[in-house]
PDB file of C-alpha atoms in Angstrom:
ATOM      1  CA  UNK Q   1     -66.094  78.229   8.649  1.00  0.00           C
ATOM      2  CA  UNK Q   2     -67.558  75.143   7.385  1.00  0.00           C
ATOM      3  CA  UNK Q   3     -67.860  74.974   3.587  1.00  0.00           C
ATOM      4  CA  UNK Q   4     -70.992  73.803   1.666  1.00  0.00           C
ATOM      5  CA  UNK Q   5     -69.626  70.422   1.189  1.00  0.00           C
ATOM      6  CA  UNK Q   6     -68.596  69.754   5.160  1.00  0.00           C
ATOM      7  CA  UNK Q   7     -72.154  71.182   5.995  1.00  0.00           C
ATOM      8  CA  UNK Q   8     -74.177  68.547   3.459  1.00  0.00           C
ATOM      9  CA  UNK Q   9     -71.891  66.031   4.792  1.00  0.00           C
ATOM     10  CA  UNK Q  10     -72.771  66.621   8.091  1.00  0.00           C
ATOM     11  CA  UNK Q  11     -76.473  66.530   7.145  1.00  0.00           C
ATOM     12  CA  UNK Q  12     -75.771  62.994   5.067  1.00  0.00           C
ATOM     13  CA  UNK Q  13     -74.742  61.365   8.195  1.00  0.00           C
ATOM     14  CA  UNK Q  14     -77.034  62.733  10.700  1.00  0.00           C
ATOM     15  CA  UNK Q  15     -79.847  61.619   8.200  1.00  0.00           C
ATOM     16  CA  UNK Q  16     -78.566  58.129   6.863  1.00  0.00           C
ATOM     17  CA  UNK Q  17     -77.899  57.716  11.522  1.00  0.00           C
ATOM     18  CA  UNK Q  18     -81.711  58.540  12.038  1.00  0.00           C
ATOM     19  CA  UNK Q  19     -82.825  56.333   9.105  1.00  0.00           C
ATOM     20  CA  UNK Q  20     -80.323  53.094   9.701  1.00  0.00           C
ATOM     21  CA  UNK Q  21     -81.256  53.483  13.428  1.00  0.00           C
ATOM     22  CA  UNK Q  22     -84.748  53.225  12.988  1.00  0.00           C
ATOM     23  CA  UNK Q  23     -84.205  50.353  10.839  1.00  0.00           C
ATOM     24  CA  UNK Q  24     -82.011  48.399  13.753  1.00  0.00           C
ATOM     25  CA  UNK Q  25     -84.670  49.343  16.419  1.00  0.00           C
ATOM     26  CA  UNK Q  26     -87.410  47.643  14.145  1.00  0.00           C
ATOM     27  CA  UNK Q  27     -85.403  44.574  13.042  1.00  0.00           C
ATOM     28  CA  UNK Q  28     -84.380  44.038  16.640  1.00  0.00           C
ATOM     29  CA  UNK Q  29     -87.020  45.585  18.682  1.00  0.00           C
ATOM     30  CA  UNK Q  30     -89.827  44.916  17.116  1.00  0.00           C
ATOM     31  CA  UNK Q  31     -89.711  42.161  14.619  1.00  0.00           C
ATOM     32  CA  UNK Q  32     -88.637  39.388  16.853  1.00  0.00           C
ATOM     33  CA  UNK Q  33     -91.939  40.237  18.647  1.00  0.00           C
ATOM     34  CA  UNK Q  34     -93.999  40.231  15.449  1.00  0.00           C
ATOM     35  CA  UNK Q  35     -91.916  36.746  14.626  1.00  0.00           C
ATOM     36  CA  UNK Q  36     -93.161  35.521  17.821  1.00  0.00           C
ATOM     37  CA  UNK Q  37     -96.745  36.361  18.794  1.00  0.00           C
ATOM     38  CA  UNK Q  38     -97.820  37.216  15.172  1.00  0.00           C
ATOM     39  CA  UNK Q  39     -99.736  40.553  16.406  1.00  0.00           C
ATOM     40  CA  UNK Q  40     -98.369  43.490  14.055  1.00  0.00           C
ATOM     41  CA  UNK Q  41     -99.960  46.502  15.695  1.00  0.00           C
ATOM     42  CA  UNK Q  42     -96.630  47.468  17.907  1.00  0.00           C
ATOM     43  CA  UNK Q  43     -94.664  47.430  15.111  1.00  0.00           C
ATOM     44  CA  UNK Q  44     -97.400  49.088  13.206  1.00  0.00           C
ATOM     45  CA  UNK Q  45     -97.406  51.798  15.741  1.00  0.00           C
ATOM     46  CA  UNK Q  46     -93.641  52.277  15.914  1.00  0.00           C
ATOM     47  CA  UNK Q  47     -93.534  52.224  12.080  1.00  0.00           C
ATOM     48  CA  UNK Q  48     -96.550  55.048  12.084  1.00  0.00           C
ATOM     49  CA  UNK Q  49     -94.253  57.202  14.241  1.00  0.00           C
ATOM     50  CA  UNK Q  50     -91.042  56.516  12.818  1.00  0.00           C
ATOM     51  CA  UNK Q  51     -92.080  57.247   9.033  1.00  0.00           C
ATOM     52  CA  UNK Q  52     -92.931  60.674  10.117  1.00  0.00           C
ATOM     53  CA  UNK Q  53     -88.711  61.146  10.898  1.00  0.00           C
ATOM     54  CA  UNK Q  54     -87.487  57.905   8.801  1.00  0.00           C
ATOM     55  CA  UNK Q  55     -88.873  59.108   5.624  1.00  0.00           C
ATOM     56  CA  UNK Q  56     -87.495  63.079   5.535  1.00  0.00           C
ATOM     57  CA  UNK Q  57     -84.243  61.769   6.764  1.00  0.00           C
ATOM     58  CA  UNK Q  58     -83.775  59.165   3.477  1.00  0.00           C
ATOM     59  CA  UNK Q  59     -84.658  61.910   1.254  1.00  0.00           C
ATOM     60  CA  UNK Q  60     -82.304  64.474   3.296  1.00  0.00           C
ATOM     61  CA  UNK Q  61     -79.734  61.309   2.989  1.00  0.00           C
ATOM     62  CA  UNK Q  62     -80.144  60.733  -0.728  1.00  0.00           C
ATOM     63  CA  UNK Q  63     -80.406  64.757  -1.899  1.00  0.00           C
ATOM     64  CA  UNK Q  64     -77.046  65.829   0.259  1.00  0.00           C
ATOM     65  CA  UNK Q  65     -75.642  62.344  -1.269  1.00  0.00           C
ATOM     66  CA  UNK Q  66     -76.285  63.371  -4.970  1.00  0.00           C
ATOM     67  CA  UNK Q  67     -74.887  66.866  -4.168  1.00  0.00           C
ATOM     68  CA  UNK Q  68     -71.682  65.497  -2.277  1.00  0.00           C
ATOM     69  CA  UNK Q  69     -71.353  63.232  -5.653  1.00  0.00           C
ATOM     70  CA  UNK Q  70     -71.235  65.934  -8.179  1.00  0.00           C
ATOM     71  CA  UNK Q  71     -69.143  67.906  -5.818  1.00  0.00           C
ATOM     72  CA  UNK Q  72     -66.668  64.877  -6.374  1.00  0.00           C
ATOM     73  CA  UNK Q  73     -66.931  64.465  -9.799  1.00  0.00           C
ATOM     74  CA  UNK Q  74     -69.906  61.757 -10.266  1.00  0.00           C
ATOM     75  CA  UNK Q  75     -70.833  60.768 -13.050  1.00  0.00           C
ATOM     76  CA  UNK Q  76     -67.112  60.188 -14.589  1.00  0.00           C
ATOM     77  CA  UNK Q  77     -64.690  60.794 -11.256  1.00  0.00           C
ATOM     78  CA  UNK Q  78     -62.963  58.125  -9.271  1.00  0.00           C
ATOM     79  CA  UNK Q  79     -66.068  57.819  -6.945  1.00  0.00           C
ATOM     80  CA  UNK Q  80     -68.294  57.030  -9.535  1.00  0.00           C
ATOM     81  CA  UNK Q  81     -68.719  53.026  -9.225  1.00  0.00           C
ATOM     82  CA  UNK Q  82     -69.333  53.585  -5.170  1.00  0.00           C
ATOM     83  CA  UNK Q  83     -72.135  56.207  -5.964  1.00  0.00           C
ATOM     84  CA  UNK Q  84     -73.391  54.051  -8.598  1.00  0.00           C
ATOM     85  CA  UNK Q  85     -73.901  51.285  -5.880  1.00  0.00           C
ATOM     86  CA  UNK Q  86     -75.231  53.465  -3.558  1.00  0.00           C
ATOM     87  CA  UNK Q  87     -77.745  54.325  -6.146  1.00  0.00           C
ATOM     88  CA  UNK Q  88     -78.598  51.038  -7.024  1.00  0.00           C
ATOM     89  CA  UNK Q  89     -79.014  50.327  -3.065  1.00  0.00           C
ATOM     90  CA  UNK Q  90     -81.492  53.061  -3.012  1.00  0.00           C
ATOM     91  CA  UNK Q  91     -83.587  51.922  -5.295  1.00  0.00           C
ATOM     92  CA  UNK Q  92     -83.607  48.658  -4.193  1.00  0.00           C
ATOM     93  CA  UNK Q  93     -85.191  50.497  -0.837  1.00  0.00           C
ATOM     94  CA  UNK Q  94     -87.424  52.048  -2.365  1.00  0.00           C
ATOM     95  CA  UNK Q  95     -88.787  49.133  -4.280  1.00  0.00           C
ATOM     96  CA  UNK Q  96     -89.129  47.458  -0.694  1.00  0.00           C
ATOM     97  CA  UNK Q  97     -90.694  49.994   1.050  1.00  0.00           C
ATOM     98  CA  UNK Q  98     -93.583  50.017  -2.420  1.00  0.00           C
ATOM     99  CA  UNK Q  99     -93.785  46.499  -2.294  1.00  0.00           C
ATOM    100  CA  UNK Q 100     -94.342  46.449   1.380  1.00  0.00           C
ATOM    101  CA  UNK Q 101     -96.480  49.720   1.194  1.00  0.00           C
ATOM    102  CA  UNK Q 102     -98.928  48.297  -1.274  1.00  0.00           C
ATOM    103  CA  UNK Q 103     -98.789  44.289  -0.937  1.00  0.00           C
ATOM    104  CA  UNK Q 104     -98.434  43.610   2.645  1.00  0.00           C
ATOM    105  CA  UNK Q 105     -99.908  46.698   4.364  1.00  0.00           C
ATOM    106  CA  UNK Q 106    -103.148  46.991   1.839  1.00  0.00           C
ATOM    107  CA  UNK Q 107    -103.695  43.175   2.438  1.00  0.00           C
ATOM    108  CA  UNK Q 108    -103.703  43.727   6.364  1.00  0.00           C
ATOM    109  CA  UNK Q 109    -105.673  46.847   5.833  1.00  0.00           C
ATOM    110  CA  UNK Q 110    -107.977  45.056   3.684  1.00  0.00           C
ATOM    111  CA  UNK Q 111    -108.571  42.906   7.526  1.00  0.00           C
ATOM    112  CA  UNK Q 112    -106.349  39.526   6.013  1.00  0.00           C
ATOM    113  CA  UNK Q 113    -103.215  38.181   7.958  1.00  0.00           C
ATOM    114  CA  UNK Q 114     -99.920  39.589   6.864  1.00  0.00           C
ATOM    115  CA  UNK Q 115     -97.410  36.789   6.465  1.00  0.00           C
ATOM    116  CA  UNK Q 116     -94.760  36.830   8.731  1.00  0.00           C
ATOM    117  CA  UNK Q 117     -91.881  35.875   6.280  1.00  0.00           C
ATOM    118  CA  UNK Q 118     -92.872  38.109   3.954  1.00  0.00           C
ATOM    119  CA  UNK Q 119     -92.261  41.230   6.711  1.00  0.00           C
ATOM    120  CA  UNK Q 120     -89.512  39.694   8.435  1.00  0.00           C
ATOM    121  CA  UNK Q 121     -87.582  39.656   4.680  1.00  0.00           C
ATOM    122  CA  UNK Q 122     -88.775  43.119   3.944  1.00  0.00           C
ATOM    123  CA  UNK Q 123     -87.727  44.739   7.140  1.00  0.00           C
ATOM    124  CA  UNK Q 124     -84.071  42.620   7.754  1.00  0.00           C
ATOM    125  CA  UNK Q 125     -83.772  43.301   3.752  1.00  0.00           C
ATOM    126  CA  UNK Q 126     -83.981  47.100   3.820  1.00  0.00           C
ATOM    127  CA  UNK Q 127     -82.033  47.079   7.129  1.00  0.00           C
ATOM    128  CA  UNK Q 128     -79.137  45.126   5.653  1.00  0.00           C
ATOM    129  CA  UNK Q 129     -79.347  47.277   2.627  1.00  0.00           C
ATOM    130  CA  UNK Q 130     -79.105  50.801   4.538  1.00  0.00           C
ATOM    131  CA  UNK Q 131     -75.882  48.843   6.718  1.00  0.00           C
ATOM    132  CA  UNK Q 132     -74.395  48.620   2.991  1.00  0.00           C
ATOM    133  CA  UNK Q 133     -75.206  52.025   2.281  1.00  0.00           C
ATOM    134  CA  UNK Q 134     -73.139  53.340   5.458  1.00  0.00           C
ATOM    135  CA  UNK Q 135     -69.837  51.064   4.652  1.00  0.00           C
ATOM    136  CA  UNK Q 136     -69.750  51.806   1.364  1.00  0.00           C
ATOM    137  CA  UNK Q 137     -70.291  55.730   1.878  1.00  0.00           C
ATOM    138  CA  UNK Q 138     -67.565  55.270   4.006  1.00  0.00           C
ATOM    139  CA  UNK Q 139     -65.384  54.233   1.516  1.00  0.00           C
ATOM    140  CA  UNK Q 140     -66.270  57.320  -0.070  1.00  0.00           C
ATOM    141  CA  UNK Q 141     -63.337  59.713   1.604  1.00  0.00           C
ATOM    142  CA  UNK Q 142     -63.025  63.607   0.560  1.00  0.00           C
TER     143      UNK Q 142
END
């Protein structure tokens, strides 16, 4: 029988596959695209769909995360200065995805051009970041 800890890590990397995928399939699917021709509804559209899954999956990521953690001693045990990181990563993510949410979408909602660098940064940014995420859970070993 699995215990509670083998289940939420289970969870943890079914969620942080979902959400990193994602991420891959818009930096390399979509964004060259966007790079290239300038129009931002297919990425738009991919994004609108993808939140719906992407979204639930972070937060499923992050809550089994913080329960693995104290299960391994965080704040004071010997995984402490990985889960720190992984914290700090996290946030970093979210302050992305605001920044994005409500600079660059409200301005293209608001009917002005969205600049190109500007999403390109945002979207290889939080996909590098989520990459770190993964290596340095996996330096996390129970």
């Amino acid at each position: 029988m699995a215990t509670a800890y083998q289940i939420a890590q289970l969870l943890h990397v079914l969620a942080a596959s979902i959400w990193i995928g994602g991420h891959i399939i818009i930096a390399l699917g979509y964004l060259p695209r966007f790079i290239t021709t300038g129009d931002f509804r297919p990425l738009q559209e991919f994004e609108s769909v993808y939140e719906k899954i992407g979204l639930p999956s972070l937060a499923v990521a992050a809550i089994t995360g913080m329960y693995m953690a104290t299960q391994l001693g965080w704040p004071r045990g010997a995984v402490s200065s990985l889960v720190n990181l992984k914290i700090l990563l996290l946030a970093a993510i979210v302050l992305l995805a605001v920044d994005a949410r409500f600079r660059i979408i409200r301005r293209h909602r608001r009917g002005y051009s969205i600049s190109r660098v500007d999403m390109a940064a945002h979207i290889i940014a939080v996909t590098l970041i989520s990459i770190i995420l993964a290596v340095v859970g996996w330096e996390i070993r129970y």
